[in-house]
Short mmCIF file of C-alpha atoms in Angstrom, two decimals:
data_model
loop_
_atom_site.label_atom_id
_atom_site.label_comp_id
_atom_site.label_asym_id
_atom_site.label_seq_id
_atom_site.Cartn_x
_atom_site.Cartn_y
_atom_site.Cartn_z
CA MET B 1 118.05 114.06 53.48
CA HIS B 2 113.28 113.99 52.26
CA ARG B 3 114.03 110.09 52.72
CA LEU B 4 115.93 110.07 56.46
CA LYS B 5 112.46 112.54 57.53
CA PHE B 6 110.54 110.34 56.75
CA ALA B 7 111.69 107.56 58.16
CA VAL B 8 112.48 108.62 61.14
CA ALA B 9 108.79 109.76 60.71
CA ALA B 10 107.30 106.07 59.78
CA ALA B 11 108.92 104.87 62.99
CA LEU B 12 107.84 107.45 65.10
CA VAL B 13 104.35 106.27 63.87
CA CYS B 14 105.43 102.43 64.74
CA VAL B 15 106.65 102.75 68.07
CA SER B 16 103.40 105.28 69.03
CA ALA B 17 101.20 102.85 67.41
CA ALA B 18 102.72 99.88 69.34
CA ALA B 19 103.08 102.41 72.33
CA HIS B 20 98.80 102.89 72.02
CA ALA B 21 98.24 99.03 71.23
CA HIS B 22 99.22 98.07 74.91
CA ARG B 23 96.92 100.43 76.62
CA TYR B 24 96.44 98.96 80.15
CA HIS B 25 98.68 96.91 82.11
CA ALA B 26 96.62 93.48 84.62
CA GLY B 27 97.73 90.75 86.26
CA ILE B 28 95.44 87.66 86.82
CA THR B 29 95.82 85.09 89.73
CA ASP B 30 94.06 81.71 90.82
CA LEU B 31 94.68 80.84 94.39
CA SER B 32 93.22 77.42 94.87
CA PHE B 33 92.83 74.65 97.18
CA ASN B 34 93.53 71.55 95.93
CA ALA B 35 92.09 68.85 98.55
CA ARG B 36 94.05 65.71 96.87
CA THR B 37 97.49 67.20 98.08
CA GLY B 38 96.32 69.13 100.70
CA SER B 39 97.51 72.25 99.37
CA THR B 40 96.90 75.78 97.85
CA GLU B 41 98.37 76.87 94.67
CA ILE B 42 98.38 79.84 92.72
CA VAL B 43 98.79 80.76 89.55
CA HIS B 44 100.17 83.71 88.61
CA THR B 45 99.94 85.06 84.85
CA TYR B 46 101.71 88.67 83.63
CA MET B 47 101.38 90.27 80.27
CA LEU B 48 104.71 89.21 78.78
CA HIS B 49 105.54 92.04 76.81
CA ASP B 50 105.24 93.87 80.60
CA VAL B 51 107.75 91.09 82.74
CA GLU B 52 110.19 91.88 80.31
CA ALA B 53 110.47 95.87 80.25
CA LEU B 54 110.85 95.44 84.23
CA LEU B 55 113.39 93.13 84.14
CA SER B 56 115.33 94.88 81.55
CA ASN B 57 114.83 98.13 83.05
CA LEU B 58 116.16 96.92 86.96
CA TYR B 59 119.32 94.29 85.06
CA GLN B 60 120.01 96.74 81.60
CA ARG B 61 119.64 93.18 79.29
CA GLN B 62 117.45 91.04 77.55
CA PHE B 63 115.90 87.83 79.22
CA ASP B 64 115.09 84.68 78.33
CA LEU B 65 113.23 82.95 80.99
CA GLN B 66 113.89 79.49 79.79
CA ASP B 67 116.61 80.47 80.65
CA PRO B 68 116.81 79.16 84.51
CA GLU B 69 119.53 81.95 85.02
CA ASP B 70 116.67 84.27 84.10
CA GLU B 71 113.97 82.63 85.57
CA ALA B 72 116.20 82.51 89.20
CA ILE B 73 116.02 86.32 88.66
CA LEU B 74 112.47 86.24 87.99
CA ARG B 75 111.11 84.29 90.79
CA LYS B 76 113.50 86.75 93.72
CA TYR B 77 111.95 89.41 92.87
CA ILE B 78 108.36 87.97 92.47
CA GLU B 79 109.14 86.18 95.84
CA GLN B 80 109.73 89.64 96.92
CA GLN B 81 106.70 91.36 95.91
CA PHE B 82 103.86 88.44 95.85
CA TYR B 83 103.33 86.82 99.74
CA LEU B 84 100.67 85.14 101.86
CA LEU B 85 100.56 85.74 105.78
CA ALA B 86 100.14 83.73 108.79
CA PRO B 87 97.38 85.11 111.54
CA ASP B 88 100.78 86.07 113.45
CA LYS B 89 101.61 88.17 110.61
CA SER B 90 104.50 85.68 109.33
CA ARG B 91 105.07 85.09 106.20
CA LEU B 92 103.93 81.51 104.50
CA PRO B 93 106.67 79.39 102.55
CA LEU B 94 105.04 78.92 98.58
CA ARG B 95 106.87 76.82 96.84
CA TRP B 96 108.07 77.59 93.44
CA ILE B 97 106.83 75.22 90.59
CA GLY B 98 108.00 77.44 87.33
CA VAL B 99 107.45 79.47 84.81
CA THR B 100 106.35 79.11 81.90
CA VAL B 101 106.25 81.71 78.35
CA ASP B 102 104.36 82.15 75.04
CA PRO B 103 104.96 85.12 72.53
CA GLN B 104 102.26 86.35 74.96
CA SER B 105 102.25 85.99 78.55
CA VAL B 106 104.15 84.18 81.47
CA THR B 107 102.62 82.56 83.78
CA ILE B 108 104.49 81.79 87.43
CA TYR B 109 102.86 78.23 89.50
CA GLN B 110 103.88 78.33 93.10
CA GLU B 111 102.48 76.57 95.86
CA LEU B 112 101.98 76.52 100.08
CA GLU B 113 102.74 73.26 100.82
CA GLY B 114 99.66 71.61 103.52
CA THR B 115 97.69 74.63 104.27
CA PRO B 116 94.09 75.67 102.70
CA PRO B 117 93.56 79.46 101.80
CA GLU B 118 91.54 79.50 105.65
CA LYS B 119 95.28 79.74 106.98
CA ILE B 120 95.66 82.61 104.92
CA ALA B 121 95.55 85.77 107.07
CA ALA B 122 96.37 88.71 104.71
CA ILE B 123 97.74 89.23 101.30
CA HIS B 124 100.72 91.26 99.53
CA ASP B 125 100.61 91.62 95.80
CA GLU B 126 103.03 94.27 94.62
CA VAL B 127 104.72 92.00 91.65
CA LEU B 128 104.65 95.14 88.93
CA ILE B 129 103.05 98.01 90.63
CA ASP B 130 106.14 98.82 91.52
CA PHE B 131 107.22 99.58 88.37
CA LEU B 132 104.13 100.23 86.73
CA PRO B 133 101.70 102.97 87.93
CA ASP B 134 98.52 102.18 86.65
CA GLN B 135 99.19 98.58 87.24
CA VAL B 136 96.03 96.24 88.21
CA ASN B 137 96.21 92.80 89.45
CA THR B 138 93.72 90.45 90.46
CA ILE B 139 93.48 87.32 92.82
CA ASN B 140 90.40 85.03 92.11
CA MET B 141 89.52 82.63 95.43
CA ALA B 142 86.91 80.51 96.05
CA PRO B 143 87.13 79.30 99.35
CA GLY B 144 83.56 77.40 100.40
CA GLY B 145 82.95 77.19 96.85
CA THR B 146 82.13 81.15 96.18
CA VAL B 147 84.01 82.70 94.10
CA ARG B 148 85.66 85.99 95.79
CA SER B 149 87.89 88.75 93.35
CA LEU B 150 90.33 90.82 95.05
CA THR B 151 91.91 93.76 93.40
CA PHE B 152 95.21 95.62 93.92
CA GLN B 153 96.67 98.42 93.25
CA ARG B 154 99.45 101.41 93.98
CA ALA B 155 97.24 101.99 97.10
CA SER B 156 96.59 98.58 97.93
CA VAL B 157 98.90 95.89 98.11
CA ARG B 158 98.35 93.64 101.07
CA GLN B 159 94.67 92.67 101.60
CA SER B 160 92.61 90.19 104.12
CA PRO B 161 91.70 87.09 102.09
#
């Protein structure tokens, strides 16, 4: 019985340490113009642990983002939570390029074909913010060569660039 109590206590310490080690929730998006193609390229990077926790919470199962069916589920979520608006408030058509996964992060690639960033009237970024109350997403963009950053949180999920 003493061994069982010790094992339970040790497990709780390990779980607590793991939770404590992951204290912040952040995403970074780079929005850049490719003059060669005339398109705006969008690259999102999120912590793998946060994306896995979100998907597991939504679907009560494990995910393998290398699996095309699981990538399609992630794509659907991203397309609901991140979008760009034209001046008439319509959604601009983002093309899904793909996703890469490493042990620490998930990187998602999208493209706004044939459209420069100047045509974007508003950005809606609620990725993981709907799931993690302290999630902070930063979008970096460089219109005219000057880098500008926008910060998205619960109180500010839609902004003008």
